Coordinates of C-alpha atoms and ligand atoms in Angstrom, one line a residue:
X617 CA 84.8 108.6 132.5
X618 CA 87.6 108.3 134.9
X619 CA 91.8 107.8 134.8
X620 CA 91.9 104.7 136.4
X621 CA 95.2 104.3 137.7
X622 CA 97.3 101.2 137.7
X623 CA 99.2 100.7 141.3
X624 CA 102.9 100.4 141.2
X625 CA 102.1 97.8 143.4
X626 CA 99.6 95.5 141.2
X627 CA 100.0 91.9 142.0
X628 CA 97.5 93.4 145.3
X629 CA 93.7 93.5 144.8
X630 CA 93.4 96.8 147.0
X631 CA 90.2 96.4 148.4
X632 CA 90.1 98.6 151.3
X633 CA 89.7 101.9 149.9
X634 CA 87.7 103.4 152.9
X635 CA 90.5 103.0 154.9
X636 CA 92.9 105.0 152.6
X637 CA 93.1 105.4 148.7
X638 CA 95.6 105.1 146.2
X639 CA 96.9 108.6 145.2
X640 CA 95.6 110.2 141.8
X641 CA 98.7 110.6 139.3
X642 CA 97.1 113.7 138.2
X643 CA 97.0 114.8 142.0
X644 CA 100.7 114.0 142.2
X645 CA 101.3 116.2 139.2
X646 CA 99.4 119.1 140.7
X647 CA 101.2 118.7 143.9
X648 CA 104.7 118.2 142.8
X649 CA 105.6 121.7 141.6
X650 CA 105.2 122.7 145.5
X651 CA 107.5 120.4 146.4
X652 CA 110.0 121.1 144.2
X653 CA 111.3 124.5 143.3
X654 CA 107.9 126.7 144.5
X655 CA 108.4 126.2 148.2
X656 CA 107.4 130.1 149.1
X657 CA 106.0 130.6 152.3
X658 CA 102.1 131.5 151.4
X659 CA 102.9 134.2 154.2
X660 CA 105.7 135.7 152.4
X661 CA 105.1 138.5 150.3
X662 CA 107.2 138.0 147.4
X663 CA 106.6 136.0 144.5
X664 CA 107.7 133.0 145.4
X665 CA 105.2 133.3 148.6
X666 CA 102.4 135.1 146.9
X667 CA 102.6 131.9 144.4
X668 CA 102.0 129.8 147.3
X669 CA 98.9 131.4 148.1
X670 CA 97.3 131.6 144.6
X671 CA 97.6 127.7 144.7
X672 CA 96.0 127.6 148.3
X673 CA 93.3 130.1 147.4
X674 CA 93.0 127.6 143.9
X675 CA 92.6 124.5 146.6
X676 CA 90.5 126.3 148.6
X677 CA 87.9 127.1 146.2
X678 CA 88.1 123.1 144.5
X679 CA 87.8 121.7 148.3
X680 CA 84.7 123.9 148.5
X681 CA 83.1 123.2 145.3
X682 CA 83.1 119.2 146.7
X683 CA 80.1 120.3 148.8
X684 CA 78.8 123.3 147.2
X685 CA 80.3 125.5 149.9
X686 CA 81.8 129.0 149.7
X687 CA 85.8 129.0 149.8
X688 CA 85.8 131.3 152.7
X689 CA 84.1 128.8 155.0
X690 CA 87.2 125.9 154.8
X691 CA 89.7 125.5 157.1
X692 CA 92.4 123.3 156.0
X693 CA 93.6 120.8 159.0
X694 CA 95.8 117.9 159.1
X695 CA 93.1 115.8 158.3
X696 CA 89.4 114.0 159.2
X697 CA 90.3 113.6 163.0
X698 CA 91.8 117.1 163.3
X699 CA 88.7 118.4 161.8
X700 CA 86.4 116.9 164.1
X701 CA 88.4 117.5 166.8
X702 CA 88.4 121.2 166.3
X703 CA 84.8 121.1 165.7
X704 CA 84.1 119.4 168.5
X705 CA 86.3 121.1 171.3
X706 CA 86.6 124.1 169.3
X707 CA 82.6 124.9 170.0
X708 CA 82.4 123.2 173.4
X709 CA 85.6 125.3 174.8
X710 CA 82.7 128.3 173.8
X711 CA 79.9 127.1 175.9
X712 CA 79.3 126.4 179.3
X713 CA 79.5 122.6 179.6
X714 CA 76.0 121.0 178.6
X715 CA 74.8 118.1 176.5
X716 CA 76.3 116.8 173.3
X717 CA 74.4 114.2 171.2
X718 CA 75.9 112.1 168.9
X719 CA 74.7 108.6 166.5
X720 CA 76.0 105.6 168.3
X721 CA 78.3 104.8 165.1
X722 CA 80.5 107.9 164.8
X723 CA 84.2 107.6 164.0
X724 CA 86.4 107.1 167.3
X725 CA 87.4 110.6 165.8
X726 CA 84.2 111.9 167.0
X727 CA 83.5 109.6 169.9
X728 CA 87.1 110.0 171.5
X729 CA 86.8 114.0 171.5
X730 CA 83.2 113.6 173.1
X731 CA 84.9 111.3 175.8
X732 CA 87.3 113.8 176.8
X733 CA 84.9 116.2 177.1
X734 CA 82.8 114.9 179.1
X735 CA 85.6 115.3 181.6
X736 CA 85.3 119.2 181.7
X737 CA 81.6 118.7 182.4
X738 CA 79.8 117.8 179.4
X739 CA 77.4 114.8 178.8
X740 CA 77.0 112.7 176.6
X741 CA 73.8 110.9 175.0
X742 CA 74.0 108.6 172.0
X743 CA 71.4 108.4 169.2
X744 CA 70.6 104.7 168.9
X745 CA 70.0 102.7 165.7
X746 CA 68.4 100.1 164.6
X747 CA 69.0 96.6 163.1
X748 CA 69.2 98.3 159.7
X749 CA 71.5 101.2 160.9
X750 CA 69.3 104.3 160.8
X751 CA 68.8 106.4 163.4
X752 CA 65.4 105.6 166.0
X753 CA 63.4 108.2 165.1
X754 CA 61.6 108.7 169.0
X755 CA 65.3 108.4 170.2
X756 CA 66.4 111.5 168.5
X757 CA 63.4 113.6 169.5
X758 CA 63.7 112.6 172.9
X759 CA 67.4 113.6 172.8
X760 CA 66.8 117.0 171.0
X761 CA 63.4 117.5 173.4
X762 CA 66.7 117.8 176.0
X763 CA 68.3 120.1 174.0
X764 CA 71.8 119.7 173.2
X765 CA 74.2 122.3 172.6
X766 CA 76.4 120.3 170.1
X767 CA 75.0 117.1 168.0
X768 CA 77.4 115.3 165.9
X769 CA 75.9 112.9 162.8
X770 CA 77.7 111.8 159.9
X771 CA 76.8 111.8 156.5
X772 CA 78.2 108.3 156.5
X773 CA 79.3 105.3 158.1
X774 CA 82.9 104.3 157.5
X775 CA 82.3 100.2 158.2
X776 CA 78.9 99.8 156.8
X777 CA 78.5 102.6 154.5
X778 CA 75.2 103.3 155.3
X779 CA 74.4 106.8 154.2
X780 CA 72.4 109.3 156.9
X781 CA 70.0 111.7 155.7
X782 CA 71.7 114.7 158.1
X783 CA 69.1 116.9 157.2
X784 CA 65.7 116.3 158.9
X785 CA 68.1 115.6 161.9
X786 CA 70.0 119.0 161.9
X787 CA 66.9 120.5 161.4
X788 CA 65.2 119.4 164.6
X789 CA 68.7 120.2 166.6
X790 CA 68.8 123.3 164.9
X791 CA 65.5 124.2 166.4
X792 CA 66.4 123.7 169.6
X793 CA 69.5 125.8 169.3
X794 CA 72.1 123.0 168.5
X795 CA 75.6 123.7 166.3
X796 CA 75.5 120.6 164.0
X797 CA 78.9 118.7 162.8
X798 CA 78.1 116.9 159.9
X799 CA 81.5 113.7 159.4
X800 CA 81.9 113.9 155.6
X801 CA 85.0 112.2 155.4
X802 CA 83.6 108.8 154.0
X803 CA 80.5 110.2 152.1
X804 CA 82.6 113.4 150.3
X805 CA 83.2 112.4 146.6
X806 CA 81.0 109.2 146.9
X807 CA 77.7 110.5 147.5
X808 CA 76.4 114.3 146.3
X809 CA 76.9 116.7 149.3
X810 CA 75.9 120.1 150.1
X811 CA 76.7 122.0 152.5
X812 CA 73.6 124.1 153.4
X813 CA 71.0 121.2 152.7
X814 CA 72.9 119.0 155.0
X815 CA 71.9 121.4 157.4
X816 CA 75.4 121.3 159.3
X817 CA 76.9 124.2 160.7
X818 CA 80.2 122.3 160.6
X819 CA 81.6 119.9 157.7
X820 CA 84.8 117.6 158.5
X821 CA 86.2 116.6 155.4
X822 CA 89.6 114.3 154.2
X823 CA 92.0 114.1 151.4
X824 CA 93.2 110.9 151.4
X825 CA 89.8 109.3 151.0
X826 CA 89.0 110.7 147.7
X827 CA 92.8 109.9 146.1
X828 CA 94.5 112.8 147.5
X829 CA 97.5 112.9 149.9
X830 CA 97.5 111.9 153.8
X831 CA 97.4 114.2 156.5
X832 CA 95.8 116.9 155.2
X833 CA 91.6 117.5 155.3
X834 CA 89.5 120.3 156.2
X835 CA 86.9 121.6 158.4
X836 CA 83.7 123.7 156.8
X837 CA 82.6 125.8 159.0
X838 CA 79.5 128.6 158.8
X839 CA 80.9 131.8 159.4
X840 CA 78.3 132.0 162.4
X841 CA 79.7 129.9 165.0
X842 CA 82.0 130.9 167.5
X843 CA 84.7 128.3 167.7
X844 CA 88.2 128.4 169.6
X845 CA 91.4 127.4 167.9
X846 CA 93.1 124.4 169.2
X847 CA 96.0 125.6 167.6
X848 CA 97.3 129.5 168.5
X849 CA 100.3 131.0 166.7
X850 CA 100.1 133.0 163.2
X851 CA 96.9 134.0 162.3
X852 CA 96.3 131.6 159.4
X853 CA 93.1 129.8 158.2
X854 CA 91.5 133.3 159.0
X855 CA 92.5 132.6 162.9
X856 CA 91.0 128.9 163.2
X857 CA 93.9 127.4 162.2
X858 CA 97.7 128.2 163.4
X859 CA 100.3 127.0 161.6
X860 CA 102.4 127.4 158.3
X861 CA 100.3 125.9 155.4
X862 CA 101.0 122.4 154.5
X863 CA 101.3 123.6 150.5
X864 CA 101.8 120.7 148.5
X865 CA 99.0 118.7 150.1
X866 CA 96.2 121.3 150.2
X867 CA 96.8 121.9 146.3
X868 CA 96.6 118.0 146.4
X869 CA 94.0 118.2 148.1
X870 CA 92.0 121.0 146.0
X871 CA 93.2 118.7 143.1
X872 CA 91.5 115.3 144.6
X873 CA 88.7 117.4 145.5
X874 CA 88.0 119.0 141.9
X875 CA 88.1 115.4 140.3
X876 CA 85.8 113.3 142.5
X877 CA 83.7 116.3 142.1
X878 CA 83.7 116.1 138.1
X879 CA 84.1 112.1 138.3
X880 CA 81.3 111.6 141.0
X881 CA 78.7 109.9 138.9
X882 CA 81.1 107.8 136.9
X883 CA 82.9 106.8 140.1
X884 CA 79.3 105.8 141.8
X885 CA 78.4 104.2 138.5
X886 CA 81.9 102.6 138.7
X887 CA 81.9 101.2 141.8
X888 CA 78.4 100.2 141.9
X889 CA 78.6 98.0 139.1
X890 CA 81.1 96.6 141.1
X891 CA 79.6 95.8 144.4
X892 CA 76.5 94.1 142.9
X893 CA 78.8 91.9 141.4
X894 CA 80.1 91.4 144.3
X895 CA 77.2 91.3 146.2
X896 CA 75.6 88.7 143.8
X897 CA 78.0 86.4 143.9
X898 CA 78.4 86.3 147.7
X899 CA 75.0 85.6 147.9
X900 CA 75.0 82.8 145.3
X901 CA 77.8 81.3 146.2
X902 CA 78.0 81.9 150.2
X903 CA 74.5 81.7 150.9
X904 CA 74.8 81.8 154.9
X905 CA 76.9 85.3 154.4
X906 CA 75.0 87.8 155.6
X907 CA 75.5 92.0 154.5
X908 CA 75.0 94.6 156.8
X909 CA 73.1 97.6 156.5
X910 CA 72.0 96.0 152.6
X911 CA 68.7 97.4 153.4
X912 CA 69.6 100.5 154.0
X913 CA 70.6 103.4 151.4
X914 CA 74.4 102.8 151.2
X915 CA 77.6 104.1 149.9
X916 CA 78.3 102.3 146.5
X917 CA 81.8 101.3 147.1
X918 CA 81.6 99.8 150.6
X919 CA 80.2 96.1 151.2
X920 CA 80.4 94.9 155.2
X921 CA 79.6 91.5 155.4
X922 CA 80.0 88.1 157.6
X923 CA 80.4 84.6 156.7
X924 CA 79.0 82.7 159.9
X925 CA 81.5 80.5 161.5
X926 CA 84.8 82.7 160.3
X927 CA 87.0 85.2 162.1
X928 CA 87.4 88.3 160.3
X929 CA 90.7 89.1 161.6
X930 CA 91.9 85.7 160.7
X931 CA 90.6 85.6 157.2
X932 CA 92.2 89.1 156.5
X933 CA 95.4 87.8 157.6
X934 CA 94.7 84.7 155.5
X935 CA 94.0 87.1 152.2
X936 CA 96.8 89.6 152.6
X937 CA 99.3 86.2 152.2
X938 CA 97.2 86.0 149.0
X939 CA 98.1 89.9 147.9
X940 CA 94.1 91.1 148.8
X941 CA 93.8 93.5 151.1
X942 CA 90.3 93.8 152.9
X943 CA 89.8 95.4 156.2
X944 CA 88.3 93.5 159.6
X945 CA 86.8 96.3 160.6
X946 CA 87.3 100.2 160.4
X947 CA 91.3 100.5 160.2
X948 CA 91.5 102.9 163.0
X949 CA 90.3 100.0 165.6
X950 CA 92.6 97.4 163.7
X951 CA 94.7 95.5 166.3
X952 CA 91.4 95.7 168.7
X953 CA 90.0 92.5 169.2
X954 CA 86.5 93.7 170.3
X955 CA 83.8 93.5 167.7
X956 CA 82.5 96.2 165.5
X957 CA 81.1 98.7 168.1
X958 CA 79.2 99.9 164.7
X959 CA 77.7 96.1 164.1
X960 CA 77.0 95.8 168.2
X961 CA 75.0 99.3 167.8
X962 CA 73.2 97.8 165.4
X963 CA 72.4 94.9 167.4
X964 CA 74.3 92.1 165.7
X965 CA 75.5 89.2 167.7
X966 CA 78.8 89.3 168.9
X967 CA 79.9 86.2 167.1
X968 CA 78.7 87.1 163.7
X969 CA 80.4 90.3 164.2
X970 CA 83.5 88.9 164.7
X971 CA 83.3 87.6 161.5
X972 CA 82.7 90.6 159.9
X973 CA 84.8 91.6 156.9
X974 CA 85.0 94.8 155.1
X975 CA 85.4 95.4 151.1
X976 CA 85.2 98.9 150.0
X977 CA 86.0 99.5 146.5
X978 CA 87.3 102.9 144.2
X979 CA 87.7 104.3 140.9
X980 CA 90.8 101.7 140.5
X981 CA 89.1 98.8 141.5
X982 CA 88.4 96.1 138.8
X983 CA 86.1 92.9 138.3
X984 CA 89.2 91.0 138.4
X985 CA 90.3 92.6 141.6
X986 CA 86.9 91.5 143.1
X987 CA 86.5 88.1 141.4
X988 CA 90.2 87.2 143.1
X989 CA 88.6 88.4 146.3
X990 CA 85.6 86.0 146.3
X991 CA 87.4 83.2 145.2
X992 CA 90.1 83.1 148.0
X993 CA 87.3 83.8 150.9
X994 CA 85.3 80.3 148.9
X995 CA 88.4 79.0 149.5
X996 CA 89.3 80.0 152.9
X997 CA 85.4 78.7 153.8
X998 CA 86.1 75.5 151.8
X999 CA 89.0 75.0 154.2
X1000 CA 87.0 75.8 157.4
X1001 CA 84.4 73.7 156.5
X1002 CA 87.2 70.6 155.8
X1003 CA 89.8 71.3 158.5
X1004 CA 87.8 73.3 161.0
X1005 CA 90.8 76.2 160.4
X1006 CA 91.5 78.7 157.5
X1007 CA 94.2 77.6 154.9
X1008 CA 97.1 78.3 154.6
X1009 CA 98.7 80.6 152.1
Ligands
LIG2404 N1 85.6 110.2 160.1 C1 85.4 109.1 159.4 C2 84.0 108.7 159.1 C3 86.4 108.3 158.9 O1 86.2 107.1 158.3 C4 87.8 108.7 159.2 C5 88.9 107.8 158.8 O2 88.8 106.6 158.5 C6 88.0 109.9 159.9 C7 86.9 110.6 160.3 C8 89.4 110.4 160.2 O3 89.9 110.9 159.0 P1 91.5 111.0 158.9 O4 92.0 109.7 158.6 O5 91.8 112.0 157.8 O6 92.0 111.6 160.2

C-alpha cells in the first residue's frame, strides 16, 4: 500500500490532480536536507559539493528507473514544458527545416514549440483522431508516407486521459527516419512505461505530477540524437543542460519518482476503484452526462465528462465556493474561454464541450472526497434545472 497523505488544507476535496499534486511528506523529507545545511554546489569539489552530486546521481538513477531507462540518458529541466521544448527545438535547430507531425491533442507545451517553429521553415501536419480519441490509423500512414523528420505523440492525454499505444506509431516513424518524443508527463507513475518499448527516442517527464516538487522534470533522451542546448553556460546535464543544478528538487524528484514506481499498482488500484465509483454514480444519477474517451483505454485517475445544458467554467467556480476543486479543462488553457481543443479534435460539439468538466483523482483522494463532489454537481444541476442558473454557494 501507499502513505496517503492528509492535506494541511483538508476541508478541500482536491480533485484536480492532473493539473498539479499534493507533495509526498516523504519527498519533503528527502528534499529538505538540501535545503537546509547541504547546499554544496554539485560542481564544487569538496564535500559539501561532492555530497550534492551523490544525491543528484541517487535522483538520477530513481527518475530513470520510472521508465526503465538508463541514468545516463536523463536530463533534468525545469520541468514538462522545458522538456518538450528542448526536445522539440533542441532536434529541429539540427536539421534543415522539414516536416514535424504531431497528434492533434498534444499539450500547448508541444503544440506552442511546433508553432514557433514553423516560423524558421518547418511544417506542420496533425495526426487526427477520432470520436473515441485514438489516433486514425490511414492518417498516420499517410503522414509518415511524407516522412517527417520529428513526430511528437504522447503516452497520454492530460484532459481525457486516454492512453496512446506510442509504440506501433514510433515504429512506423522510425522507419522512415523520424526522432520520436514521447510526452510522459501525465502517463509517468500512472500507467507502466518503458523507455525502449515506447519506441521514443525522447521522453519528457515532470515532478510535480507524481507528488514531487514544481518546476523541476526531465527529458530522456537516447544517447543517439543530436540535439542543441537551449541553454549554453557550464557544461552540466552532460552539455544538454546549462545551469547550476536545482538540488533540492531533483532529489525530490528522484524521491517522487522511486515511490510511484514502487506504489504504481496500488495507486492504479487506488484510484481506479475510485473513478468507477465515480463513474457509476454519474451515470445513475446524471443520466444525460456523457464521459469522454470512456471507450477508450484510459488513465485510472482521470474522468472528463459533461453534463448537457451546464458551463463548465461556471460550475467549477460554483464548486470551488464549496471547497472542491475540479478543473474546466487542462489548467494551462484555464482563463480561455474556447472549448477543449482536445474535445473539438475529437469531434464533440462545441456546446457540450463547453460543459466539459474535469476530475482526476490520486493516491490522496478518498470516496468521501468524490461522493462530496457528485453531490454538489446534483445539486448545481438541480438548480439549473429549477432556476435556469447554477446555485449559489
Ligand atoms: N505535457 C503534458 C501532457 C501535461 O499535462 C503538462 C502539464 O500539465 C505538461 C506537458 C507540462 O509540464 P510542466 O507543468 O511540468 O511544465
Amino acid at each position: 500500500m501507499f502513505n496517503r497523505v492528509k492535506q494541511p488544507n483538508s476541508g478541500i476535496a482536491y480533485l484536480d490532480n492532473n493539473a498539479t499534486t499534493a507533495l509526498d511528506e516523504r519527498v519533503l523529507a528527502a528534499m529538505l536536507p538540501y535545503l537546509r545545511g547541504q547546499h554544496g554546489n554539485p560542481s564544487s569539489s569538496h564535500q559539501l559539493g561532492r555530497q550534492a552530486r551523490a544525491a543528484i546521481d541517487q535522483a538520477r538513477q530513481q527518475v530513470a528507473g520510472l521508465v526503465a531507462a538508463h541514468s545516463s540518458q536523463v536530463v533534468f529541466t525545469s520541468g514538462g514544458t522545458e522538456a518538450n521544448n528542448l526536445a522539440l527545438k533542441g532536434v529541429a535547430q539540427r536539421l534543415p527545416p522539414g516536416l514535424i507531425a504531431c497528434s492533434a491533442v498534444e499539450h500547448s507545451s508541444v503544440l506552442a514549440p511546433l508553432a514557433a517553429l514553423q516560423n524558421d521553415g518547418w511544417r506542420l501536419a496533425k495526426l487526427t483522431v477520432d470520436s473515441d480519441g485514438y489516433l486514425v490509423d490511414e492518417v498516420l500512414q499517410q503522414v509518415v508516407s511524407r516522412k517527417p523528420a520529428l513526430l511528437a505523440v504522447m503516452a497520454a492525454n492530460n484532459e481525457t486521459g486516454i492512453v496512446y499505444d506510442t509504440q506501433p506509431v514510433a515504429r512506423s516513424a522510425r522507419e522512415v527516419g523520424a526522432i520520436v518524443l514521447v510526452d510522459a508527463v501525465q502517463a509517468a507513475g500512472k500507467y507502466p512505461l518503458n523507455f525502449t518499448a515506447s519506441g521514443a527516442h525522447l521522453m519528457s517527464l515532470s515532478a510535480h505530477k507524481i507528488h514531487g516538487p514544481q518546476g523541476i522534470g526531465a527529458l530522456v533522451v537516447d544517447k543517439a540524437v543530436d540535439m542543441m542546448p537551449l541553454l549554453h553556460g557550464g557544461g552540466h546535464e552532460r552539455g544538454r543542460r546549462a545551469g547550476t543544478e536545482n538540488v533540492a528538487a531533483i532529489v525530490g524528484f528522484g524521491k517522487a519518482a522511486e515511490l510511484a514506481a514502487d506504489e504504481l499498482e496500488a495507486r492504479r488500484r487506488h484510484t481506479g476503484i475510485l473513478r468507477a465509483h465515480l463513474e457509476s454514480r454519474l451515470t445513475a444519477e446524471l443520466p444525460k452526462a456523457v464521459i469522454f474517451g470512456q471507450r477508450a483505454e484510459r488513465l485510472p485517475n482521470t474522468c472528463f465528462f459533461a453534463v448537457p445544458g451546464l458551463d463548465g467554467e461556471t460550475l467549477l467556480m460554483a464548486l470551488d465556493q464549496l471547497g472542491i476543486a475540479v478543473s474546466s479543462g487542462s489548467a494551462c488553457t484555464t482563463g480561455d474561454v474556447a472549448p477543449s481543443p482536445v474535445l473539438m479534435a475529437m469531434g464533440i460539439e462545441a456546446d457540450l464541450a463547453r460543459a466539459a468538466v474535469r476530475v482526476s483523482l490520486s493516491k490522496d483522494t478518498t470516496r468521501d472526497d468524490v461522493d462530496r463532489f457528485v453531490d454538489s454537481l446534483k445539486a448545481q444541476v438541480l438548480a439549473l434545472q429549477r432556476f435556469g442558473s447554477l446555485a449559489c454557494a
